[in-house]
Structures are given as structure tokens and as C-alpha cells.
CSV table of C-alpha atoms in Angstrom, one decimal:
chain,number,residue,atom,x,y,z
G,1488,MET,CA,0.1,-0.1,0.1
G,1489,LYS,CA,2.6,2.3,1.1
G,1490,MET,CA,4.7,1.4,-2.2
G,1491,LYS,CA,1.7,2.0,-4.2
G,1492,LYS,CA,1.3,5.7,-2.7
G,1493,LEU,CA,4.8,6.4,-3.4
G,1494,ILE,CA,4.7,5.3,-6.9
G,1495,ILE,CA,1.9,7.6,-7.4
G,1496,LEU,CA,3.5,10.4,-5.9
G,1497,LEU,CA,6.6,9.9,-8.1
G,1498,PHE,CA,4.3,9.9,-11.0
G,1499,VAL,CA,2.6,13.0,-10.3
G,1500,ALA,CA,6.0,14.7,-9.2
G,1501,CYS,CA,7.6,13.7,-12.4
G,1502,GLN,CA,4.5,15.2,-14.5
G,1503,ARG,CA,5.0,18.4,-12.6
G,1504,VAL,CA,9.1,18.6,-13.0
G,1505,SER,CA,8.8,17.7,-16.6
G,1506,ALA,CA,5.9,19.9,-17.6
G,1507,PRO,CA,6.9,22.1,-20.9
G,1508,PRO,CA,8.2,25.5,-19.4
G,1509,PRO,CA,6.4,28.7,-20.5
G,1510,PRO,CA,7.9,30.6,-23.4
G,1511,ARG,CA,10.7,32.7,-22.9
G,1512,ALA,CA,10.7,36.5,-22.5
G,1513,ALA,CA,11.0,38.1,-26.0
G,1514,VAL,CA,14.0,40.0,-26.7
G,1515,GLY,CA,13.4,43.9,-27.3
G,1516,THR,CA,9.8,44.0,-25.7
G,1517,GLY,CA,10.4,47.1,-23.9
G,1518,ASP,CA,11.7,45.5,-20.7
G,1519,SER,CA,14.8,47.2,-19.3
G,1520,ILE,CA,17.0,45.4,-16.6
G,1521,TYR,CA,17.2,49.0,-15.1
G,1522,ALA,CA,13.7,48.3,-14.0
G,1523,LEU,CA,15.0,46.2,-11.4
G,1524,ASP,CA,16.3,49.3,-9.5
G,1525,LEU,CA,19.9,47.8,-8.5
G,1526,PRO,CA,22.3,50.1,-7.0
G,1527,GLY,CA,25.0,51.5,-8.9
G,1528,LEU,CA,23.6,49.5,-12.0
G,1529,ASP,CA,22.1,52.4,-14.3
G,1530,ALA,CA,25.4,54.4,-14.0
G,1531,TYR,CA,26.0,54.0,-18.1
G,1532,ARG,CA,22.2,54.5,-18.8
G,1533,GLY,CA,22.1,55.9,-22.3
G,1534,HIS,CA,25.0,54.0,-23.6
G,1535,PRO,CA,25.1,50.5,-25.1
G,1536,VAL,CA,26.9,48.2,-22.3
G,1537,ILE,CA,28.4,44.9,-22.2
G,1538,ILE,CA,27.4,43.6,-19.2
G,1539,SER,CA,28.6,40.1,-17.4
G,1540,MET,CA,29.1,38.8,-13.9
G,1541,PHE,CA,32.1,37.3,-12.2
G,1542,TYR,CA,34.2,37.1,-9.0
G,1543,GLY,CA,37.7,38.2,-8.6
G,1544,ARG,CA,39.4,35.4,-6.9
G,1545,CYS,CA,38.3,33.0,-9.9
G,1546,PRO,CA,41.0,31.6,-11.3
G,1547,SER,CA,40.3,30.6,-15.0
G,1548,ALA,CA,36.9,31.8,-16.6
G,1549,CYS,CA,37.0,35.6,-15.3
G,1550,PRO,CA,40.7,36.5,-16.4
G,1551,MET,CA,39.5,34.9,-19.8
G,1552,LEU,CA,36.2,37.1,-19.5
G,1553,VAL,CA,38.0,40.3,-19.4
G,1554,SER,CA,40.4,39.6,-22.1
G,1555,THR,CA,37.1,38.3,-24.3
G,1556,ILE,CA,35.6,41.8,-23.9
G,1557,GLN,CA,38.6,43.5,-24.5
G,1558,TRP,CA,39.1,41.5,-27.7
G,1559,ILE,CA,35.6,42.5,-28.7
G,1560,GLU,CA,36.4,46.0,-28.3
G,1561,ASP,CA,39.5,45.5,-30.6
G,1562,ARG,CA,37.4,44.3,-33.3
G,1563,ILE,CA,34.7,47.2,-33.5
G,1564,PRO,CA,35.0,50.8,-35.0
G,1565,ALA,CA,36.6,53.2,-32.7
G,1566,LYS,CA,33.2,55.2,-33.0
G,1567,THR,CA,31.4,52.3,-31.7
G,1568,ARG,CA,33.6,51.7,-28.9
G,1569,ASP,CA,33.9,55.1,-27.7
G,1570,ASP,CA,30.0,55.1,-27.1
G,1571,LEU,CA,30.2,51.5,-25.6
G,1572,ARG,CA,30.4,50.9,-21.9
G,1573,VAL,CA,31.3,47.6,-19.8
G,1574,LEU,CA,29.8,46.7,-16.6
G,1575,LEU,CA,31.3,43.8,-14.9
G,1576,VAL,CA,29.4,42.8,-11.8
G,1577,SER,CA,30.9,40.3,-9.0
G,1578,PHE,CA,28.5,38.2,-6.9
G,1579,ASP,CA,31.3,37.8,-4.3
G,1580,ALA,CA,30.7,41.4,-2.5
G,1581,GLU,CA,32.5,39.9,0.7
G,1582,HIS,CA,35.9,39.8,-1.3
G,1583,ASP,CA,35.5,41.9,-4.2
G,1584,THR,CA,35.7,45.3,-2.2
G,1585,PRO,CA,36.5,48.7,-4.0
G,1586,ALA,CA,40.0,48.2,-3.3
G,1587,ALA,CA,40.2,44.5,-4.5
G,1588,LEU,CA,38.5,45.7,-7.8
G,1589,ASP,CA,40.8,48.6,-8.4
G,1590,GLU,CA,43.6,46.0,-8.0
G,1591,MET,CA,41.9,43.8,-10.6
G,1592,ALA,CA,41.7,46.8,-12.9
G,1593,ALA,CA,45.0,47.6,-12.7
G,1594,ARG,CA,46.4,44.1,-13.6
G,1595,HIS,CA,44.0,43.6,-16.4
G,1596,GLU,CA,44.8,47.0,-17.7
G,1597,ILE,CA,41.3,48.0,-18.0
G,1598,ASP,CA,39.8,51.2,-19.2
G,1599,ARG,CA,38.4,52.8,-16.1
G,1600,ALA,CA,36.8,55.8,-18.3
G,1601,ARG,CA,34.2,53.2,-19.9
G,1602,TRP,CA,34.5,50.1,-17.6
G,1603,ARG,CA,32.9,49.7,-14.3
G,1604,LEU,CA,33.7,46.8,-11.9
G,1605,THR,CA,31.4,46.7,-8.9
G,1606,SER,CA,29.7,44.0,-6.8
G,1607,LEU,CA,26.4,43.4,-5.3
G,1608,PRO,CA,25.2,41.7,-2.2
G,1609,GLU,CA,23.6,38.2,-2.4
G,1610,ASP,CA,19.9,39.3,-2.8
G,1611,ASP,CA,20.6,42.0,-5.7
G,1612,ALA,CA,23.3,39.7,-7.3
G,1613,ARG,CA,20.6,37.1,-7.4
G,1614,ALA,CA,18.1,39.4,-9.0
G,1615,LEU,CA,20.5,40.6,-11.9
G,1616,ALA,CA,21.9,36.9,-12.1
G,1617,ASN,CA,18.3,35.9,-12.9
G,1618,VAL,CA,17.7,38.6,-15.4
G,1619,LEU,CA,20.9,37.7,-17.5
G,1620,GLY,CA,20.4,33.8,-17.2
G,1621,ILE,CA,23.5,33.1,-15.1
G,1622,HIS,CA,23.4,30.4,-12.3
G,1623,TYR,CA,25.9,30.7,-9.7
G,1624,ARG,CA,26.7,28.8,-6.4
G,1625,ARG,CA,29.3,28.8,-3.7
G,1626,ILE,CA,31.0,25.6,-3.0
G,1627,GLY,CA,33.6,26.2,-0.1
G,1628,ASP,CA,35.8,29.2,-0.9
G,1629,GLN,CA,35.1,29.1,-4.7
G,1630,PHE,CA,31.9,29.8,-7.0
G,1631,GLN,CA,30.6,27.5,-9.9
G,1632,HIS,CA,29.1,29.9,-12.3
G,1633,ASP,CA,27.8,30.2,-16.0
G,1634,VAL,CA,29.6,32.8,-17.8
G,1635,VAL,CA,27.1,34.7,-20.2
G,1636,VAL,CA,27.8,38.2,-21.8
G,1637,THR,CA,25.0,40.4,-22.6
G,1638,LEU,CA,24.6,43.3,-24.8
G,1639,LEU,CA,22.2,46.0,-23.6
G,1640,ASP,CA,20.9,48.9,-25.6
G,1641,ALA,CA,20.6,52.6,-24.2
G,1642,ASP,CA,17.6,51.9,-22.4
G,1643,GLY,CA,18.9,48.4,-20.7
G,1644,ARG,CA,16.9,46.1,-22.9
G,1645,ILE,CA,18.8,42.6,-23.7
G,1646,VAL,CA,19.8,43.2,-27.5
G,1647,THR,CA,21.7,40.0,-27.6
G,1648,SER,CA,23.5,37.5,-25.0
G,1649,ALA,CA,25.9,34.7,-25.4
G,1650,ARG,CA,27.0,31.9,-23.3
G,1651,GLY,CA,30.7,31.0,-22.9
G,1652,THR,CA,33.7,33.4,-23.9
G,1653,HIS,CA,34.0,31.7,-27.3
G,1654,ASP,CA,30.4,32.6,-28.6
G,1655,ALA,CA,30.5,36.0,-26.8
G,1656,LEU,CA,33.5,36.9,-28.9
G,1657,ASP,CA,31.6,36.0,-32.0
G,1658,VAL,CA,28.2,37.1,-31.4
G,1659,ILE,CA,28.8,40.2,-29.5
G,1660,SER,CA,31.5,41.9,-31.7
G,1661,ARG,CA,29.3,40.9,-34.9
G,1662,LYS,CA,26.4,42.7,-33.3
G,1663,LEU,CA,28.5,45.9,-32.9
G,1664,ALA,CA,30.3,45.6,-36.1
G,1665,PRO,CA,27.8,44.3,-38.7
E,1197,MET,CA,13.4,37.1,20.8
E,1198,GLY,CA,11.4,34.0,20.3
E,1199,TRP,CA,8.1,36.1,21.7
E,1200,ILE,CA,8.7,39.1,19.0
E,1201,ALA,CA,9.0,36.4,16.3
E,1202,TRP,CA,5.8,35.0,17.5
E,1203,LEU,CA,3.9,38.3,17.3
E,1204,LEU,CA,5.6,38.8,13.9
E,1205,GLY,CA,4.0,35.7,12.8
E,1206,MET,CA,7.7,34.4,12.2
E,1207,ALA,CA,9.2,31.5,13.7
E,1208,LEU,CA,13.1,31.8,15.0
E,1209,LEU,CA,15.1,29.1,13.8
E,1210,GLY,CA,19.0,28.3,13.4
E,1211,PRO,CA,21.9,28.2,13.7
E,1212,GLY,CA,22.2,25.1,12.1
E,1213,THR,CA,23.8,23.3,8.9
E,1214,TYR,CA,22.3,22.4,5.3
E,1215,ARG,CA,23.4,19.8,2.7
E,1216,PRO,CA,21.4,19.2,-0.5
E,1217,VAL,CA,20.7,15.3,-0.6
E,1218,ASN,CA,22.4,15.6,-4.1
E,1219,ALA,CA,25.7,17.0,-2.8
E,1220,PRO,CA,26.8,14.4,-0.1
E,1221,ASP,CA,30.4,15.1,-0.4
E,1222,GLU,CA,30.1,18.9,-0.5
E,1223,PRO,CA,30.7,20.7,2.9
E,1224,PRO,CA,27.4,21.6,4.4
E,1225,THR,CA,26.3,25.3,4.2
E,1226,ALA,CA,26.4,26.9,7.8
E,1227,VAL,CA,23.1,28.8,8.5
E,1228,ALA,CA,23.1,31.5,11.2
E,1229,ALA,CA,19.9,32.3,13.1
E,1230,PHE,CA,16.9,33.6,11.3
E,1231,LEU,CA,13.5,34.3,11.2
E,1232,ILE,CA,11.0,33.0,8.7
E,1233,ASP,CA,7.2,33.4,8.3
E,1234,ARG,CA,5.3,30.7,9.8
E,1235,ALA,CA,2.8,30.4,6.7
E,1236,PRO,CA,3.3,31.1,3.0
E,1237,VAL,CA,2.1,34.4,1.9
E,1238,THR,CA,-1.7,34.2,1.3
E,1239,ASN,CA,-4.0,35.7,-1.8
E,1240,ALA,CA,-5.3,38.5,0.6
E,1241,GLU,CA,-1.6,39.7,1.7
E,1242,PHE,CA,-0.5,39.6,-1.9
E,1243,ALA,CA,-3.5,41.5,-3.0
E,1244,ARG,CA,-2.9,44.5,-0.4
E,1245,PHE,CA,0.8,44.4,-1.9
E,1246,VAL,CA,-0.3,44.7,-5.4
E,1247,ALA,CA,-2.8,47.7,-4.2
E,1248,ALA,CA,0.1,49.4,-3.0
E,1249,HIS,CA,2.4,48.6,-5.7
E,1250,PRO,CA,0.5,48.5,-9.0
E,1251,VAL,CA,3.6,47.8,-11.1
E,1252,TRP,CA,3.1,44.2,-9.7
E,1253,ALA,CA,-0.5,44.0,-10.8
E,1254,ARG,CA,-1.3,41.2,-13.6
E,1255,GLY,CA,-1.1,43.1,-17.0
E,1256,ALA,CA,0.9,45.6,-15.6
E,1257,VAL,CA,4.1,43.9,-14.6
E,1258,PRO,CA,6.9,43.9,-17.4
E,1259,VAL,CA,7.3,40.4,-19.3
E,1260,LEU,CA,11.0,40.4,-17.8
E,1261,PHE,CA,9.7,39.6,-14.6
E,1262,ALA,CA,6.7,37.6,-14.9
E,1263,ASP,CA,5.4,34.9,-17.5
E,1264,GLU,CA,1.8,35.0,-19.0
E,1265,ALA,CA,0.3,32.9,-16.2
E,1266,TYR,CA,1.4,35.5,-13.4
E,1267,LEU,CA,-1.6,35.7,-11.0
E,1268,SER,CA,-3.7,34.1,-13.3
E,1269,THR,CA,-5.8,32.0,-10.6
E,1270,PRO,CA,-7.2,34.3,-7.7
E,1271,GLY,CA,-7.8,31.7,-4.8
E,1272,GLU,CA,-9.6,32.1,-1.4
E,1273,ALA,CA,-8.3,34.8,0.7
E,1274,ASP,CA,-6.6,32.6,3.2
E,1275,ALA,CA,-4.9,30.4,0.7
E,1276,PRO,CA,-1.5,30.7,0.0
E,1277,VAL,CA,-0.7,32.7,-3.1
E,1278,THR,CA,0.6,30.8,-6.3
E,1279,HIS,CA,1.1,31.7,-9.6
E,1280,ILE,CA,4.0,34.1,-8.6
E,1281,SER,CA,7.2,34.9,-9.8
E,1282,TRP,CA,10.7,35.1,-8.2
E,1283,TYR,CA,10.7,38.9,-9.0
E,1284,ALA,CA,7.4,39.4,-7.5
E,1285,ALA,CA,8.2,37.5,-4.2
E,1286,ARG,CA,11.2,39.2,-3.8
E,1287,ALA,CA,9.6,42.5,-4.3
E,1288,TYR,CA,6.6,41.6,-1.6
E,1289,CYS,CA,9.4,40.6,0.9
E,1290,GLN,CA,11.7,43.8,0.2
E,1291,ALA,CA,8.5,46.1,0.6
E,1292,ARG,CA,8.3,44.3,4.2
E,1293,SER,CA,11.9,45.1,5.1
E,1294,GLU,CA,12.6,41.3,4.6
E,1295,ARG,CA,13.9,39.1,1.9
E,1296,LEU,CA,13.2,35.7,0.5
E,1297,PRO,CA,14.8,32.6,2.5
E,1298,SER,CA,17.8,31.0,1.4
E,1299,GLU,CA,17.2,27.4,0.0
E,1300,ALA,CA,19.2,26.2,3.3
E,1301,GLU,CA,17.0,28.2,5.7
E,1302,TRP,CA,13.9,27.1,3.9
E,1303,GLU,CA,14.9,23.5,4.0
E,1304,LEU,CA,15.4,24.0,7.8
E,1305,ALA,CA,12.3,25.4,8.5
E,1306,LEU,CA,10.6,22.7,6.5
E,1307,ALA,CA,12.1,20.1,8.5
E,1308,ALA,CA,11.3,21.8,11.8
E,1309,SER,CA,7.7,22.5,10.7
E,1310,ALA,CA,5.2,20.4,13.0
E,1311,PRO,CA,2.9,18.6,13.4
E,1312,PHE,CA,2.6,18.2,9.2
E,1313,ASP,CA,6.1,17.5,8.1
E,1314,ARG,CA,6.3,19.1,4.6
E,1315,ARG,CA,9.5,17.4,3.6
E,1316,ARG,CA,7.1,14.6,2.6
E,1317,ASP,CA,4.9,16.7,0.3
E,1318,PRO,CA,6.8,16.6,-3.0
E,1319,THR,CA,4.0,18.8,-4.7
E,1320,TRP,CA,4.1,22.1,-2.6
E,1321,GLN,CA,7.1,24.2,-3.5
E,1322,GLU,CA,8.3,27.7,-2.7
E,1323,TRP,CA,10.6,30.1,-4.1
E,1324,VAL,CA,13.8,30.5,-2.3
E,1325,ARG,CA,16.3,33.5,-3.2
E,1326,ASP,CA,18.9,31.1,-4.4
E,1327,PHE,CA,17.0,28.8,-6.5
E,1328,SER,CA,19.3,29.5,-9.4
E,1329,ALA,CA,22.5,28.2,-7.2
E,1330,THR,CA,20.7,24.6,-7.7
E,1331,MET,CA,22.2,23.6,-11.1
E,1332,ALA,CA,24.0,20.7,-12.4
E,1333,PRO,CA,27.2,19.9,-10.8
E,1334,ALA,CA,30.1,19.3,-12.7
E,1335,ASP,CA,29.5,15.3,-12.5
E,1336,GLY,CA,25.9,15.8,-13.8
E,1337,ARG,CA,24.0,14.5,-10.4
E,1338,VAL,CA,21.3,16.9,-10.8
E,1339,ALA,CA,21.3,17.0,-14.6
E,1340,ASN,CA,20.5,13.2,-14.4
E,1341,LEU,CA,17.9,13.7,-11.9
E,1342,GLU,CA,16.2,16.3,-13.7
E,1343,GLY,CA,16.1,14.2,-17.1
E,1344,THR,CA,14.8,10.8,-15.7
E,1345,CYS,CA,13.3,11.7,-12.1
E,1346,GLY,CA,15.1,8.2,-11.4
E,1347,ALA,CA,17.5,9.4,-8.7
E,1348,GLY,CA,14.3,10.3,-6.3
E,1349,ALA,CA,13.0,6.7,-7.0
E,1350,GLY,CA,16.1,5.7,-5.5
E,1351,ALA,CA,15.8,7.7,-2.2
E,1352,LYS,CA,15.4,5.5,0.9
E,1353,ASP,CA,12.8,7.4,2.7
E,1354,PRO,CA,10.0,9.4,1.7
E,1355,SER,CA,11.3,12.8,3.0
E,1356,GLU,CA,14.4,12.2,1.1
E,1357,TYR,CA,12.5,11.1,-2.0
E,1358,ALA,CA,10.6,14.7,-1.7
E,1359,ALA,CA,14.0,16.5,-1.2
E,1360,TYR,CA,15.2,15.4,-4.6
E,1361,MET,CA,12.0,16.3,-6.2
E,1362,ARG,CA,12.4,19.7,-4.9
E,1363,ILE,CA,15.9,20.0,-6.3
E,1364,ALA,CA,15.2,18.6,-9.7
E,1365,PHE,CA,12.1,21.4,-9.6
E,1366,ARG,CA,14.1,24.2,-8.6
E,1367,SER,CA,16.9,23.5,-11.1
E,1368,SER,CA,14.2,23.6,-13.7
E,1369,LEU,CA,12.9,27.1,-12.8
E,1370,GLU,CA,13.6,30.5,-14.0
E,1371,ALA,CA,12.8,33.6,-12.1
E,1372,ARG,CA,9.8,34.9,-14.3
E,1373,PHE,CA,8.0,31.6,-14.1
E,1374,THR,CA,4.9,30.9,-12.1
E,1375,THR,CA,2.9,27.8,-11.7
E,1376,GLY,CA,0.1,26.7,-9.5
E,1377,ASN,CA,2.0,24.9,-6.8
E,1378,LEU,CA,4.6,27.4,-6.2
E,1379,GLY,CA,4.3,30.0,-3.4
E,1380,PHE,CA,6.4,31.7,-1.1
E,1381,ARG,CA,7.1,32.9,2.2
E,1382,CYS,CA,9.7,35.7,3.6
E,1383,ALA,CA,12.5,35.7,6.1
E,1384,MET,CA,15.1,38.1,7.8
E,1385,ASP,CA,18.2,38.0,9.6
E,1386,VAL,CA,17.9,38.0,13.3
E,1387,PRO,CA,18.4,41.8,14.2
E,1388,ARG,CA,21.3,42.2,16.2
């Protein structure tokens, strides 16, 4: 009897888990990520923005992320680049203090006139990550996370996004320099 | 502190530790003492929030923050609100100067809830702040789970089985999704 009940429960639960997800948000439907009202995030409102998330102590993926965005900038016309801004947001506010981010910017020769490195507390970081489609989780001292690079228009709407640095270089630079 | 929590309709829980059933090899997450609602947010409570914050009304909410089914099933006033997105749940808790519970906090609260232990109920779900942390580890444990439901069937006792189902469900969510079996409650840090 107990077994039978469990099997029924399993069936019901699997139905729910495997139900088809509702359609995704259409891109360019007038929705701005600035509507999240996250602190410091709309500093570049009015400019197209490349936005991504990272953490500073990351050994491999994050240095690659910075290089990739720099390569994108090398590929696009100077006029487009001058208008473009870059926003890199850390989900590790505990370690990525303003001083630590300054140090990181210097190490990667980041153009601080057009790039902004910042961190958000957990609640806000989760909201931004959800909008950008980034999953992350803390495992001990490190984070496991997706690398997603997103291009926003001047109003903060998602123009396009790419998963992984390889696709990002291709997709974002083609969008900026057609 | 306990009686203040009671007056707020909240329970004082923790400190404790939590380790997801699908990650037996990972170090457990330490959970500081926290306050959490004793019951999920109801339809009546959410309706009052929407009246004060009309941007969260059905039809007004940006599509980035809720899918088409958002608030599509008005239920009884005292019943838990469902068809609610993660963004809406977060905004509700923020308006109360609170926050969504973490997965670890929510699971601890579930384990502490008596007399009905909802760990055994695989069909009821609630939003947690870090649902997007539930993702496939490198070795694919959750990925397998999501695809087949098989890992849940291998669980030894019903509470563990339901925990597997919750993990599979969370890993399938996106923050704008809404469903009829997914509600939420709020939590807060213990004031120092």
C-alpha cells in the first residue's frame, strides 16, 4: 500500500517536473533591466553596455572574460567603442571590495573611463543573475558559475547574449560591427 | 526574541547546517539564526501589496519579471498565493523590509515544521532566494535527476525522495516562471 502511494506520488511529481516551461521573454519587448532598480547599475544608462558577472578570485574563467571583452573592443570601429560601456558585476561582495576591484582593474589594464567593476550583495546579485540567465553557487571558497555576456541597448534592454567566452567574442562583436 | 518572532507571525530558527541530498560530498552550508514566516504569503496579503505597488499587478508587470500565467488564478483569501514569479516574491518581501529565505533556511524551516512535516510532500514548492544556485554540478548529479526522475526513486525514505523532487524542480525554474504549486514566504536576519 505504502509502495503504491509512493509510486503515484512519483508519477505526479515527474509530471510536474517535466511539464513544458512557459515561453521565454521575447527580446526587445520594452523591458529594461534598469527596472530592477539595483544600486549603481544604471550608471551607464544612455549608452550601449556589455554586462557580465564574475568573481575576482576566480582562477580561469574570469580573466578569460575580461580578455574576451577587450578583444571584442579591438574588433569594433573606434566610434562604436567610444560610445560602448562595460559593466562587470561580482557576486562575491565579501571579497570583491572596491580596493580589490581597483587592483584587478590595474592588473588587466582595464579602461576605467568606460569600464565599471562593482559588486552586489546576495539579494541584488541574484536578481541581476536571474535576468541575465546566470546560475551560480558557492562551493566552499569558490563559485561555480555560468559565463554569460550580454549586450544592452541604451535603455537597458537585452539586445543579445552569448554563453561562454568563445561565442561571446563572435556574437557580440558581430552585433556591434555588422 | 522568540516571542517577538511569534508576534510577527514568524519562527526563530537556527543556527544549523544544510547539505542538499544530491551533494553528499560537499561541505555543509552553515546557517546563522534567522526569522521566517510561519505560513506562506496568502492571496489577501499579496493583493494588499499589489494595491500599494500597482507595477506588480497582472497585466502591468514587465514581461521580463513574470510570465503569462502570473496571478492568473485568484484563490481564496486565506490560501497561499500561487502563480507568482521570483521577482514578485522578492519585491513583496523587500516591501516588508524582509527577504526571501535561502534554500538552506527554507529546508531547515521545513524540517522544523510540525505537526505536518512538509518535507514529505513533493508537490508543494516555494521560491527561495538562491533557487538559481541549484544547478548541475560538474559530475551531472542534478542533470541526471532532472532528466529521468530516477534518482528520487532510489531515495531510501519519503522525506529524502521529496527533497530530490524539490531539487529537480528548482533546477528547472527560471525567475519569471509561475506555477500553481509554487508559493513563497519571507525571512529576515535576526536583528543584532
